[in-house]
Short mmCIF file of C-alpha atoms in Angstrom, two decimals:
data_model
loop_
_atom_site.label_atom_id
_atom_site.label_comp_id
_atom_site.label_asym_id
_atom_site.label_seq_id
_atom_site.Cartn_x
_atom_site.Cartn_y
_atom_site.Cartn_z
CA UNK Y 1 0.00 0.00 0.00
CA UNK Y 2 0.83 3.44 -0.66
CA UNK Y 3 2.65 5.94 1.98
CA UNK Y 4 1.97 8.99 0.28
CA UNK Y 5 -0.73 11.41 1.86
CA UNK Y 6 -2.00 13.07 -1.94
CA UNK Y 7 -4.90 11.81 -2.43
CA UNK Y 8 -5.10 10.03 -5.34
CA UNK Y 9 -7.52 10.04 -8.31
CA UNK Y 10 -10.73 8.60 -8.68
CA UNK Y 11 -11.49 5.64 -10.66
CA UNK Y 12 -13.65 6.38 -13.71
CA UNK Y 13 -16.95 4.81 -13.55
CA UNK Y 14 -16.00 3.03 -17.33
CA UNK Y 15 -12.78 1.85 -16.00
CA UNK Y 16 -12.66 -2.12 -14.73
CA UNK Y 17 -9.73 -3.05 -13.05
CA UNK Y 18 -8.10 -6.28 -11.25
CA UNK Y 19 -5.00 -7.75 -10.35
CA UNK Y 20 -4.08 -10.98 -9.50
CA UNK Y 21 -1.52 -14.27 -9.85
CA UNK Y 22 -1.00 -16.87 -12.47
CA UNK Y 23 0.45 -20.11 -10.21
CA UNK Y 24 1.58 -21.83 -13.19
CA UNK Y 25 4.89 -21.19 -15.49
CA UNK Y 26 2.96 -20.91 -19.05
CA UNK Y 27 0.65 -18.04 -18.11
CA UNK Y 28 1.32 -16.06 -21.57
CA UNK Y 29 0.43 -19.71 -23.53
CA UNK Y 30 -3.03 -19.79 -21.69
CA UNK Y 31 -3.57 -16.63 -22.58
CA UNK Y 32 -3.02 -17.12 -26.19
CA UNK Y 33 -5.26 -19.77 -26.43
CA UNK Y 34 -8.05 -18.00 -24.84
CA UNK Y 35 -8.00 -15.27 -27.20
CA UNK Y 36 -7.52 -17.42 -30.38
CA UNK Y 37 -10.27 -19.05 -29.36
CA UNK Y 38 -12.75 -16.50 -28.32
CA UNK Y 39 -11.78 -14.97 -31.49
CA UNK Y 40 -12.77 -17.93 -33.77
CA UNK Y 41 -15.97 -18.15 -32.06
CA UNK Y 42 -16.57 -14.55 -32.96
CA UNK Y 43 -16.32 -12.86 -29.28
CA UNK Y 44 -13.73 -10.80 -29.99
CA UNK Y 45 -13.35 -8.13 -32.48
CA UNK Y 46 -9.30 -8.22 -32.35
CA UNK Y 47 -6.35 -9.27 -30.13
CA UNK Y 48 -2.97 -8.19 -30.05
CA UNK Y 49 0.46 -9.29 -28.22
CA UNK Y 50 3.05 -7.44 -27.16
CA UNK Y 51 6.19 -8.14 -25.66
CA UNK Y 52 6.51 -12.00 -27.10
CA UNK Y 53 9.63 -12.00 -28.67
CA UNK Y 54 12.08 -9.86 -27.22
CA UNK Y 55 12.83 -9.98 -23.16
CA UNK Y 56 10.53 -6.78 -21.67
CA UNK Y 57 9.38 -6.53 -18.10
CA UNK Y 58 5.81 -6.99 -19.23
CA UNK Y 59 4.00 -9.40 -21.10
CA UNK Y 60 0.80 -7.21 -22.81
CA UNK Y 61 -1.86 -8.47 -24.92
CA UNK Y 62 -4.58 -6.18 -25.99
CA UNK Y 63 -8.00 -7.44 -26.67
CA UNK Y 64 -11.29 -5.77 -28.20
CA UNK Y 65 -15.32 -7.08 -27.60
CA UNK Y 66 -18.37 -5.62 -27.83
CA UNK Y 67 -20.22 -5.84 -24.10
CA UNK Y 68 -24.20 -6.07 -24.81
CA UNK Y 69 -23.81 -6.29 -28.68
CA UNK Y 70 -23.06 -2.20 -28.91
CA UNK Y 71 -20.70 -1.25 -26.54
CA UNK Y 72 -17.06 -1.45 -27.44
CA UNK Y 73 -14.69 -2.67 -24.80
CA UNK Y 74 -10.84 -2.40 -24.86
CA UNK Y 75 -8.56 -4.50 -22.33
CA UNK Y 76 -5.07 -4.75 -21.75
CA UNK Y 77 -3.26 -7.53 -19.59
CA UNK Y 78 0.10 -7.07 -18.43
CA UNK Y 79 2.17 -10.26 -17.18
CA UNK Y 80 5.17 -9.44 -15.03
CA UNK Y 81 8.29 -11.74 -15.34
CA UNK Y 82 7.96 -15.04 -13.72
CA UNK Y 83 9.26 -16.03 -10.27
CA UNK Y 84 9.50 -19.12 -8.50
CA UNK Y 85 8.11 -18.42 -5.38
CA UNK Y 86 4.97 -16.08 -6.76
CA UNK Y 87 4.59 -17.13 -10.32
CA UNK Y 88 3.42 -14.23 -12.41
CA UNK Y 89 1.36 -11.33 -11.54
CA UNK Y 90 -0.84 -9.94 -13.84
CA UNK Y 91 -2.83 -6.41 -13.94
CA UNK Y 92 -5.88 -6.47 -15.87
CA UNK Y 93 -7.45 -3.03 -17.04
CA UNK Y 94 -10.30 -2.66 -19.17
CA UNK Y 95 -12.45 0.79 -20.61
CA UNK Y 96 -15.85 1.02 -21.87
CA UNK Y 97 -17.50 3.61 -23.75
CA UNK Y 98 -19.86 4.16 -21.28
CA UNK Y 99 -20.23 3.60 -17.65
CA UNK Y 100 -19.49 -0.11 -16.56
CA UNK Y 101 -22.26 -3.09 -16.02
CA UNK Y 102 -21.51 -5.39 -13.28
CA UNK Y 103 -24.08 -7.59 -15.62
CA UNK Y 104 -21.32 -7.97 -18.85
CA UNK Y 105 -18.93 -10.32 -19.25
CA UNK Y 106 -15.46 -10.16 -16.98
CA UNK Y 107 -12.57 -9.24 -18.62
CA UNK Y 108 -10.24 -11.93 -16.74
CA UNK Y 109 -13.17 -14.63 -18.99
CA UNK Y 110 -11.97 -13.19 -21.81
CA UNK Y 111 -8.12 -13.62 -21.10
CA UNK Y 112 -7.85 -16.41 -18.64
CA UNK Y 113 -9.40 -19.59 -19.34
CA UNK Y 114 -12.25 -20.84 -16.57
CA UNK Y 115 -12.05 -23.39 -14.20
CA UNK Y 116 -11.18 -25.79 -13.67
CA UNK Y 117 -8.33 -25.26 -15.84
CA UNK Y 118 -7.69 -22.07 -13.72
CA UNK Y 119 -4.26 -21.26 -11.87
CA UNK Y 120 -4.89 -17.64 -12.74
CA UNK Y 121 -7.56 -16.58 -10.05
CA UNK Y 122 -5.44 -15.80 -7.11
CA UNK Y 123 -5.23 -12.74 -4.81
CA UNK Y 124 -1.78 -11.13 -5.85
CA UNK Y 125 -0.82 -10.84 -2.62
CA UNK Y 126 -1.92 -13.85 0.23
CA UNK Y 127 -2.49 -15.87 -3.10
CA UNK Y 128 -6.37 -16.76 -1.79
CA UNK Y 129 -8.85 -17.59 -4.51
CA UNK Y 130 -11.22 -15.18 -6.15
CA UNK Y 131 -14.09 -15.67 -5.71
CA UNK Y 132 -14.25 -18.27 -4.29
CA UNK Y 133 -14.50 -19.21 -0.06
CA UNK Y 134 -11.11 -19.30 1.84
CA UNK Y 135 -10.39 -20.29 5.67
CA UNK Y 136 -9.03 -18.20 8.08
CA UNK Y 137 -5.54 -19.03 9.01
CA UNK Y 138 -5.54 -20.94 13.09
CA UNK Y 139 -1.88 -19.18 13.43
CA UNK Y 140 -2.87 -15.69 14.93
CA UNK Y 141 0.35 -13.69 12.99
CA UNK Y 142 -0.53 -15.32 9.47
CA UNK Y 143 -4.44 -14.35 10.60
CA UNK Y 144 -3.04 -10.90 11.23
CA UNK Y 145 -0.84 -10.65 8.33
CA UNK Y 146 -4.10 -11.67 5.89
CA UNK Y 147 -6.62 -9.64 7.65
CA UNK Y 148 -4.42 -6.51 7.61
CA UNK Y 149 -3.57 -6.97 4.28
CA UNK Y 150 -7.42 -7.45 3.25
CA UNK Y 151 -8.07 -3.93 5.12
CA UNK Y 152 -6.03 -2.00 3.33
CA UNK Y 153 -6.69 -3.70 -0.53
CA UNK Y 154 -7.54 -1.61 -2.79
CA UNK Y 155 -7.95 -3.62 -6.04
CA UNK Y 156 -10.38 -6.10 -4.34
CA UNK Y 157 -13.45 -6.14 -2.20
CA UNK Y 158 -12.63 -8.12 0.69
CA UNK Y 159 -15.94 -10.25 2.87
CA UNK Y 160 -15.28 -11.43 6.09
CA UNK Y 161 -17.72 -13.94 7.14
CA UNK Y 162 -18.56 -15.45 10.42
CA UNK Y 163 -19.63 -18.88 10.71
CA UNK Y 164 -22.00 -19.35 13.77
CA UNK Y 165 -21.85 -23.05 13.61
CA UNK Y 166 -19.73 -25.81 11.54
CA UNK Y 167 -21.80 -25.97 8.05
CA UNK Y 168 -22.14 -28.52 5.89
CA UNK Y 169 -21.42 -29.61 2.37
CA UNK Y 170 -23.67 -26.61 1.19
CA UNK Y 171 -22.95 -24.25 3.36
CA UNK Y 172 -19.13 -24.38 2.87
CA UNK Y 173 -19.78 -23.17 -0.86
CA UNK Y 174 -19.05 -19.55 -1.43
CA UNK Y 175 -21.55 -16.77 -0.82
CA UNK Y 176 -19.87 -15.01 -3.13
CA UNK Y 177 -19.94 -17.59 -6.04
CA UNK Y 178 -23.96 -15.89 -6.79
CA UNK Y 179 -22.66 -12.27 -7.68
CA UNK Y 180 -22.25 -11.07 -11.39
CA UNK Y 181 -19.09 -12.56 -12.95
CA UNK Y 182 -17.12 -9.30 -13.19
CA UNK Y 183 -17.87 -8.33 -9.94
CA UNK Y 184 -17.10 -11.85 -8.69
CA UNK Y 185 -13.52 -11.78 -10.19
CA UNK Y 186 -12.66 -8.65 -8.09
CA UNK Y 187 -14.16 -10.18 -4.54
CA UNK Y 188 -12.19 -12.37 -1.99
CA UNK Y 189 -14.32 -14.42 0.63
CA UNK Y 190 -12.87 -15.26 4.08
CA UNK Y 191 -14.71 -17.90 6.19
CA UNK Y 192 -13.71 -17.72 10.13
CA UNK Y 193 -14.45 -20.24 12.21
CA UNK Y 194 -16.87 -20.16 15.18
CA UNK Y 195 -14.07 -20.37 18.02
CA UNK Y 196 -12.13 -17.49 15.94
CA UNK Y 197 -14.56 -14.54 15.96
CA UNK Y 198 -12.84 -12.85 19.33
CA UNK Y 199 -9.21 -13.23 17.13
CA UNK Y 200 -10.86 -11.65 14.00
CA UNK Y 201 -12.24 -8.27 15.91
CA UNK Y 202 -9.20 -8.15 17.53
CA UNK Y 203 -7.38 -7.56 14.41
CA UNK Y 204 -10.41 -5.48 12.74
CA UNK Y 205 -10.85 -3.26 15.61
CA UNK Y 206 -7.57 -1.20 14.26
CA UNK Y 207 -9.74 -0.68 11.24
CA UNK Y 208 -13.20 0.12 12.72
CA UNK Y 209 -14.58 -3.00 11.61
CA UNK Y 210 -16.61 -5.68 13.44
CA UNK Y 211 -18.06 -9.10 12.26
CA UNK Y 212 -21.18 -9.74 13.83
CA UNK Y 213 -21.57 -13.42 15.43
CA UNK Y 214 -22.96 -15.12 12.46
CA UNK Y 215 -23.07 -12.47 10.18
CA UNK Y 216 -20.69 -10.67 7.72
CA UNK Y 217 -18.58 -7.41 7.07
CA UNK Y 218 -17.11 -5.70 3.80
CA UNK Y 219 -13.66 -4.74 4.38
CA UNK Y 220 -12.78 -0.82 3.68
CA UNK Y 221 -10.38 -0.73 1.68
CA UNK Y 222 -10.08 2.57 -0.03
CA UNK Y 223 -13.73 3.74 1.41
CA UNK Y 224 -11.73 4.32 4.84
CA UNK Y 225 -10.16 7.15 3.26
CA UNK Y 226 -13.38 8.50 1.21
CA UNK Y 227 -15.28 9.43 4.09
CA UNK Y 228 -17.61 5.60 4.30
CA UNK Y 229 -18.75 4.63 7.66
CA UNK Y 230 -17.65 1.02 7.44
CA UNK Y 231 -20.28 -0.08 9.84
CA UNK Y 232 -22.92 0.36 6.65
CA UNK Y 233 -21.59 -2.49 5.43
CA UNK Y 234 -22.03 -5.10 7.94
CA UNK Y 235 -24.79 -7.93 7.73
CA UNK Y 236 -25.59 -9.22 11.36
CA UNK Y 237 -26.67 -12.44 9.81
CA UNK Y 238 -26.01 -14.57 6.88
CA UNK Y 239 -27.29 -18.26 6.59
CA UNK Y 240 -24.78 -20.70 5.39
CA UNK Y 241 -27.41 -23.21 4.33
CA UNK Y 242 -27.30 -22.86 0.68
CA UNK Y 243 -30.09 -20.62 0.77
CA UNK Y 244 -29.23 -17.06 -1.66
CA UNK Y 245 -28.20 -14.52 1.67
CA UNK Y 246 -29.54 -11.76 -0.63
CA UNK Y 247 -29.08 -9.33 1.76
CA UNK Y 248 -25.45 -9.73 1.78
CA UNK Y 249 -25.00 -9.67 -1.70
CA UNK Y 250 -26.25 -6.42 -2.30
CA UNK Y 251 -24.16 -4.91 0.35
CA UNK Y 252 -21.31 -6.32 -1.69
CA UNK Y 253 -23.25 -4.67 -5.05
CA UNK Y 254 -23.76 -1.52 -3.57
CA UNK Y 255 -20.24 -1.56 -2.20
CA UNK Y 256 -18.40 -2.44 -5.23
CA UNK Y 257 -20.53 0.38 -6.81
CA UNK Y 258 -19.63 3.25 -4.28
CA UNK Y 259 -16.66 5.60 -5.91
CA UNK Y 260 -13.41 5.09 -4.75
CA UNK Y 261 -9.44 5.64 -5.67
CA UNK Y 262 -7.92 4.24 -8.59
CA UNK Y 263 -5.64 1.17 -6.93
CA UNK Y 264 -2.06 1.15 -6.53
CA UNK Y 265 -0.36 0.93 -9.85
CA UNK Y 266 -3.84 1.29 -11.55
CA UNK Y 267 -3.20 4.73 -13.63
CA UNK Y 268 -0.22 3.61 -15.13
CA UNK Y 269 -2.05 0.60 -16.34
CA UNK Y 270 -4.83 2.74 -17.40
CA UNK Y 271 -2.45 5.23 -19.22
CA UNK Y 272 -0.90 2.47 -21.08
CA UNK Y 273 -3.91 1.43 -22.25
CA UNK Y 274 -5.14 4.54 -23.43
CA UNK Y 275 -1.63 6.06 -25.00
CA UNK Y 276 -0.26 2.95 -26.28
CA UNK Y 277 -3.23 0.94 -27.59
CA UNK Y 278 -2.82 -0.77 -31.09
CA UNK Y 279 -6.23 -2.01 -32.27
CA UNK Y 280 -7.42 1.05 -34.18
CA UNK Y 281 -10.67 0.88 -36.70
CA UNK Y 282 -10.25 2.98 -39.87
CA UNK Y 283 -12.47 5.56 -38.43
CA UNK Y 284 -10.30 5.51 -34.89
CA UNK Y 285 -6.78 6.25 -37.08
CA UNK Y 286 -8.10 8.96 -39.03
CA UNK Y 287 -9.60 10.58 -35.92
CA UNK Y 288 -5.72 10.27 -34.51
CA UNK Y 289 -4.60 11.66 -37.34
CA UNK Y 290 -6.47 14.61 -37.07
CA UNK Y 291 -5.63 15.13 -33.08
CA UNK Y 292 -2.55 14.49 -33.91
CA UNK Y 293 -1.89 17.43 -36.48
CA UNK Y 294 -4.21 19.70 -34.30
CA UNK Y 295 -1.78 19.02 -31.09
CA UNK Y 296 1.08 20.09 -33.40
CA UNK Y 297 -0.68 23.21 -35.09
CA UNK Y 298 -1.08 24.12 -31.76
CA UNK Y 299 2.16 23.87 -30.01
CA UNK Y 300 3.69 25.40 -33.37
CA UNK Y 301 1.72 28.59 -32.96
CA UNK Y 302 3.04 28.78 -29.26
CA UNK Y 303 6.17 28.37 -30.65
CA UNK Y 304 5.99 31.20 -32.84
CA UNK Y 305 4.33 33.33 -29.68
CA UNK Y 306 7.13 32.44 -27.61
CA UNK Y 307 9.62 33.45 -30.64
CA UNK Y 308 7.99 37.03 -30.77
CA UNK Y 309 8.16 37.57 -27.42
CA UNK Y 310 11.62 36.80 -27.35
CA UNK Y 311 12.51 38.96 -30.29
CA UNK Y 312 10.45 42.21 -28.43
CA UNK Y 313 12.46 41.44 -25.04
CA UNK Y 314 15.40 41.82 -26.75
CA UNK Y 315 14.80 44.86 -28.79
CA UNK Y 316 14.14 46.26 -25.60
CA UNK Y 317 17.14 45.22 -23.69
CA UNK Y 318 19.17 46.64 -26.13
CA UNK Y 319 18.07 49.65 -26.48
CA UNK Y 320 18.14 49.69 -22.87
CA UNK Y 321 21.70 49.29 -22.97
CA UNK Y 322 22.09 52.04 -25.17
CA UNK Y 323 20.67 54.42 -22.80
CA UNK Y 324 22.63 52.68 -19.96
CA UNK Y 325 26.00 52.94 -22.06
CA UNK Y 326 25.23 57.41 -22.51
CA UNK Y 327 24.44 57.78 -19.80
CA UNK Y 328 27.57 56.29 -18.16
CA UNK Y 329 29.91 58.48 -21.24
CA UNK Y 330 27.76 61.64 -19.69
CA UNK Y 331 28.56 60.88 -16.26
CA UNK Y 332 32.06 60.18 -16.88
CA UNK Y 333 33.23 63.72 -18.75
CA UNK Y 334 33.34 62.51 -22.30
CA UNK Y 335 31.20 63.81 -25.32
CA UNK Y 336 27.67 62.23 -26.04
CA UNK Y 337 27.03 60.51 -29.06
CA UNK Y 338 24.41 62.78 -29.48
CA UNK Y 339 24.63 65.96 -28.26
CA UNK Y 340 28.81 67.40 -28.82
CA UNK Y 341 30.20 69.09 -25.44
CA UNK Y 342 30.86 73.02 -25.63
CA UNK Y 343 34.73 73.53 -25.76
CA UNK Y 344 36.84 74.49 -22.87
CA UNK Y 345 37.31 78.23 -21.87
CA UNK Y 346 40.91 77.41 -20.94
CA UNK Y 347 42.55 78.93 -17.68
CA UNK Y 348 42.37 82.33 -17.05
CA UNK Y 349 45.95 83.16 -17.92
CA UNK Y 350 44.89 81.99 -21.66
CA UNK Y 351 41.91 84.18 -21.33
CA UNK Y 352 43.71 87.09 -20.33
CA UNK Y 353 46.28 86.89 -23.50
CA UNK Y 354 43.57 86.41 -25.54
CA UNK Y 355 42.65 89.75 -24.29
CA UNK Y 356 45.79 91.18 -24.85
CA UNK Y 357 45.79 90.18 -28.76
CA UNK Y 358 42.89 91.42 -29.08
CA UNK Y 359 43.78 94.54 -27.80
CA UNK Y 360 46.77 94.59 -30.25
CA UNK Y 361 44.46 94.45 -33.01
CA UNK Y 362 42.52 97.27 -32.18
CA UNK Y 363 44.33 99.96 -30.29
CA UNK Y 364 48.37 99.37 -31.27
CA UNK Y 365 47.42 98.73 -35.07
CA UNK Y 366 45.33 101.74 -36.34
CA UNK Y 367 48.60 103.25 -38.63
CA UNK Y 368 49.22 101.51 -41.80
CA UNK Y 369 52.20 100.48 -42.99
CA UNK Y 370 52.90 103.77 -44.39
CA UNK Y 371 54.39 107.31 -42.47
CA UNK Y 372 51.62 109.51 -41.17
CA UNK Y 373 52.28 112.77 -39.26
CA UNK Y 374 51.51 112.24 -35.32
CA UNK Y 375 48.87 113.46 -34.01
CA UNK Y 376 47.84 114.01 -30.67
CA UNK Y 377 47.32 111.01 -29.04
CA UNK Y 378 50.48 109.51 -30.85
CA UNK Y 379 52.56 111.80 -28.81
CA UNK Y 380 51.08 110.03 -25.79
CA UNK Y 381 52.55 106.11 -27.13
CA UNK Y 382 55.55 107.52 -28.82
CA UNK Y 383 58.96 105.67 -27.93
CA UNK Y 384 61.35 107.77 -26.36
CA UNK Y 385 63.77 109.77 -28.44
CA UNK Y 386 67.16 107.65 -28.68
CA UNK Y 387 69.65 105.87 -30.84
CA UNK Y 388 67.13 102.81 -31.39
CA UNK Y 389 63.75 102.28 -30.89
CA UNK Y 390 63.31 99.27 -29.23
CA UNK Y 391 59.87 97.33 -30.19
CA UNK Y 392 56.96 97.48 -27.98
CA UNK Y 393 56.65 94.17 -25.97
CA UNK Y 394 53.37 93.36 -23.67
CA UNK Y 395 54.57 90.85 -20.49
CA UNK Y 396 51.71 89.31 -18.83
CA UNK Y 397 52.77 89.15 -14.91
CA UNK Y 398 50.96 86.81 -12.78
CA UNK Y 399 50.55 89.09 -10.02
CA UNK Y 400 47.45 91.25 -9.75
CA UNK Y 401 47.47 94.48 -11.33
CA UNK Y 402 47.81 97.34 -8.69
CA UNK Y 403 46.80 101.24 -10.22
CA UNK Y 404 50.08 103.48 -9.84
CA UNK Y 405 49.39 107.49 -9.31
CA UNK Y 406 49.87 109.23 -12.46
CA UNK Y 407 52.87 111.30 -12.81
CA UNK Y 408 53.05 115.14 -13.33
CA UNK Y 409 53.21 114.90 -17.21
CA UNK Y 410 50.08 112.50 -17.49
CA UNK Y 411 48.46 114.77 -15.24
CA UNK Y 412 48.76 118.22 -17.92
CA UNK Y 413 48.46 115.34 -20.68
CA UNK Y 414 44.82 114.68 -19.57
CA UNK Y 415 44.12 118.45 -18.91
CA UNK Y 416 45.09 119.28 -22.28
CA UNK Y 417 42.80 116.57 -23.61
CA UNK Y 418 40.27 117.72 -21.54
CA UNK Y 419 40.72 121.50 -22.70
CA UNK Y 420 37.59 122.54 -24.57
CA UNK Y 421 39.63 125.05 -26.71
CA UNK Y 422 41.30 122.46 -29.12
CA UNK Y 423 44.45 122.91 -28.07
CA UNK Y 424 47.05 119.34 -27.92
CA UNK Y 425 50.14 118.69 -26.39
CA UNK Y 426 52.51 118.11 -29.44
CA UNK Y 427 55.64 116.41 -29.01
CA UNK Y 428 57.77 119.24 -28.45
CA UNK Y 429 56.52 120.23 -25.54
CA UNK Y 430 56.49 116.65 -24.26
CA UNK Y 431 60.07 116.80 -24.61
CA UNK Y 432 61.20 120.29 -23.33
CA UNK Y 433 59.64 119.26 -20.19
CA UNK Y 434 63.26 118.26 -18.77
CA UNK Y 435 62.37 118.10 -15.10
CA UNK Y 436 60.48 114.87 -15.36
CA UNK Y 437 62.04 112.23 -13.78
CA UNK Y 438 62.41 108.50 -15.38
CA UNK Y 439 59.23 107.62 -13.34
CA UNK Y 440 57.37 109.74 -14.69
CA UNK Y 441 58.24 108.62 -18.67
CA UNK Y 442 57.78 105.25 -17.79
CA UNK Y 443 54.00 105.69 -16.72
CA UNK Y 444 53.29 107.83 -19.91
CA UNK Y 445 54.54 105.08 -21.86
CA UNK Y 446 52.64 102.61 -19.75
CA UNK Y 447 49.21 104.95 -19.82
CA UNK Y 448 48.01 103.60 -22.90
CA UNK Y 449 47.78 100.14 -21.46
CA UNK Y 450 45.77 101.05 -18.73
CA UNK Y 451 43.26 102.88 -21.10
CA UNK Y 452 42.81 100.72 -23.04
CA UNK Y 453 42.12 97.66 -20.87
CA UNK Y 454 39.83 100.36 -18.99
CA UNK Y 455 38.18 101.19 -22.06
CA UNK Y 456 37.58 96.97 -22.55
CA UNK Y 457 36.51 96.31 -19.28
#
C-alpha cells in the first residue's frame, strides 16, 4: 500500500480493473489460447500481443469485444516476469465507452481460461482464490498478516464472514460464487471459524470494523479514506445453508458500486492502455490523425508566440543598454554621441592673453604700414627719443594688477585733452619738459595700457 498522503484520483466509472496471480509457469500460452479461441468463435473483435519475442518486463496483450452487442470494450493484460516463489502477476485493465455493467462479461473470462483449468484466479498478494470461499488461518500472525492486508486492498473487495456453527457440504460453498461474474472476479471471501470470531475483531478493531456473530462485514479498503462509515456495510446475519443470503449480496453490489481511488499501480495501467493501444478501426486512425496534427498546429503557434516575445524582449534590452551605455559616457566627462560638449574656456591666464591680442588688433594697429604725421594722441605712445627704438613688448605678470598714481606729465596730458579750446600737447613740448624724472616717462609710456584695458573692461 501506498505511503503517500496526496490523495489520489478517482477511478472512472467506465474503468474495470483487477490484479491478481498466475500459479503456473505458461501463463502467456493460456492466454493465447483463450483469445484465439474467443476470437474464432466470434467474441472478440481483435487481439494483439506485445512483448513476445524480445525480453521486456511486461508481457501485454490487448483485446477488443463488444459488451451487450453495442458497446465497445478495450482490455489490456500485463504479465510481469515469472518467479518461483509467486509465479506471475498480472494487472488487468479494461475501458468502456460508457459507464461499466456489473451484468457484462469479466474481462479476466476473456483472457484467462475458466475453471477448472484455472491457476490464474489468485489474490496477488496472500495468493487466496477469487471468488471463491477461503479459511481463516488458526496461526494468529498469518491471521493478522491476511486480515491486515485485506483492510487496506484496494484492487479487491474483501468479505469477512462469520460462521456461527460448523456448516455442511452446502454451506461451505461460497456466498460469493452468486454475484455477477465481473464483480465476482474482483471479490475475496474469508470464512472464520466459530471459536475465531474474538481473534478476528481483535485484528479489525484497528480498522473500525466488526463481524457480527454469524453475520458478515465488507472490508474498507479505499472507502476508509473516502469518508464511508464502514459499519454500513455489515450484515448481522447470513445463513450458510445454501439458501441465496440476498441481503449480503447487495451490500457487496452496492459496495463495489460506491466511488473510490484508482488502486495502486492502476493509472499507469490505465495510461498504457489509453496512450499505447494498437487495435485502431479505420475511423479511430483517421480521428488520430487529425488530433494528432491539431496538437502540433497548436504547439507550433506557441512556438511562434514564444519566438515574438523573445525577439520584443530583446529589442528592448538593447536599447536599454544604449541608454545605460550614454548615460555612463555623460557621467564620466566625455562627449555624447548625441549631443557634442561646448569647448573648454581654458585657464584664465589663456583668457587674459587672448585679451591682450585682441587689444593689439585694435588699439596698437590703427597706422598703416605707411608714415603719417603724429597726431595728438600719438605723442602720448611715442617711444622715447634715442639711438634705437626698441619694439613694444606686452609681459603678462601673474601678479594682480595694482593702479600706480599718475605722474606730473600725465596729469597736464589729460588736462590738455580735456581743454575745450582744441588745443594738444605736441611732441615738443612733451620733450622740453626736462624736469620729469624717469618715473614719470615710464608711466606715460605705460598709460596707454591702462586705457585701453579700462576702455575693454
Amino acid at each position: 500500500m501506498s505511503n503517500s498522503s496526496s490523495p489520489r484520483p478517482a477511478a472512472p466509472t467506465t474503468v474495470w480493473s483487477a490484479r491478481g496471480r498466475h500459479s503456473g509457469p505458461a501463463a502467456a500460452d493460456a492466454v493465447r489460447r483463450r483469445l484465439d479461441r474467443l476470437k474464432a468463435d466470434g467474441v472478440l473483435h481483435s487481439h494483439l500481443e506485445e512483448g513476445g519475442a524480445d525480453p521486456a518486463p511486461e508481457h501485454v496483450f490487448q483485446a477488443r469485444w463488444l459488451a451487450d452487442g453495442e458497446v465497445t470494450v478495450r482490455a489490456r493484460l500485463a504479465l510481469s516476469p515469472y518467479a518461483e516463489d509467486a509465479g506471475r502477476q498480472w494487472v488487468l485493465v479494461a475501458e468502456a465507452e460508457r459507464p461499466w455493467d456489473p451484468r457484462w462479461p469479466s474481462p479476466a473470462a476473456m483472457f484467462w481460461p475458466q475453471p477448472p483449468d484455472a491457476e490464474w484466479d489468485r489474490e496477488a498478494v496472500t495468493g487466496l482464490r477469487l471468488g471463491d470461499a477461503n479459511a481463516l488461518p488458526e496461526d494468529d500472525k498469518e491471521l493478522r498478516r491476511v486480515l491486515r492486508h485485506a483492510a487496506r486492498d484496494t484492487w479487491c473487495v474483501h468479505v469477512v464472514v462469520h460462521e456461527a456453527m460448523t456448516p455442511d457440504e452446502r454451506g461451505r460453498r461460497a456466498v460469493v460464487r452468486l454475484l455477477p461474474e465481473s464483480l465476482r472476479h474482483r471479490v475475496v471471501e474469508h470464512r472464520a471459524a466459530p471459536h475465531r470470531l474474538r481473534a478476528v475483531n481483535w485484528v479489525l478493531d484497528d480498522f473500525g470494523a466488526r463481524v457480527p456473530r454469524g453475520g458478515a462485514v465488507v472490508l474498507p479498503g479505499g472507502l476508509a479514506a473516502a469518508g464511508h462509515d464502514t459499519q454500513d456495510f455489515a450484515v448481522r446475519s447470513v445463513f450458510l445453508d445454501g439458501s441465496d443470503p440476498a441481503e449480503l449480496l447487495g451490500v457487496i453490489t452496492r459496495c463495489a458500486a460506491l466511488p473510490r481511488p484508482l488502486p495502486d499501480g492502476a493509472a499507469t495501467a490505465l495510461t498504457a492502455l489509453r496512450e499505447q493501444w494498437r487495435l485502431l478501426t479505420q475511423e479511430e486512425e483517421l480521428a488520430r490523425a487529425r488530433e494528432l496534427v491539431t496538437m502540433y498546429s497548436e504547439a507550433l503557434e506557441a512556438m511562434t508566440r514564444s519566438r515574438d516575445l523573445y525577439r520584443e524582449a530583446a529589442e528592448r534590452a538593447h536599447e536599454a543598454l544604449a541608454v545605460y551605455r550614454e548615460g555612463g559616457a555623460e557621467a564620466a566627462g566625455l562627449p555624447s554621441a548625441r549631443k557634442p560638449g561646448r569647448p573648454s574656456a581654458g585657464s584664465p591666464l589663456q583668457q587674459l592673453a587672448r585679451g591682450f591680442d585682441r587689444l593689439r588688433g585694435t588699439a596698437l594697429s590703427r597706422r598703416p604700414g605707411g608714415a603719417q604725421a603724429p597726431g595728438p594722441r600719438d605723442a602720448l605712445v611715442a617711444p622715447p627719443a634715442g639711438p634705437a627704438a626698441a619694439p613694444l613688448e606686452l609681459s603678462v605678470s601673474p601678479e594682480p594688477f595694482a593702479p600706480q598714481a599718475p605722474s606730473a606729465a600725465a596729469e597736464r596730458s589729460t588736462a590738455a585733452r580735456g581743454d575745450g579750446s582744441g588745443r594738444a600737447a605736441t611732441v615738443g613740448e612733451a620733450a622740453s619738459d626736462e624736469g620729469a624724472s624717469d618715473e614719470d616717462a615710464s608711466a606715460a609710456s605705460d598709460l596707454p595700457v591702462r586705457r585701453t584695458g579700462e576702455s575693454r573692461d
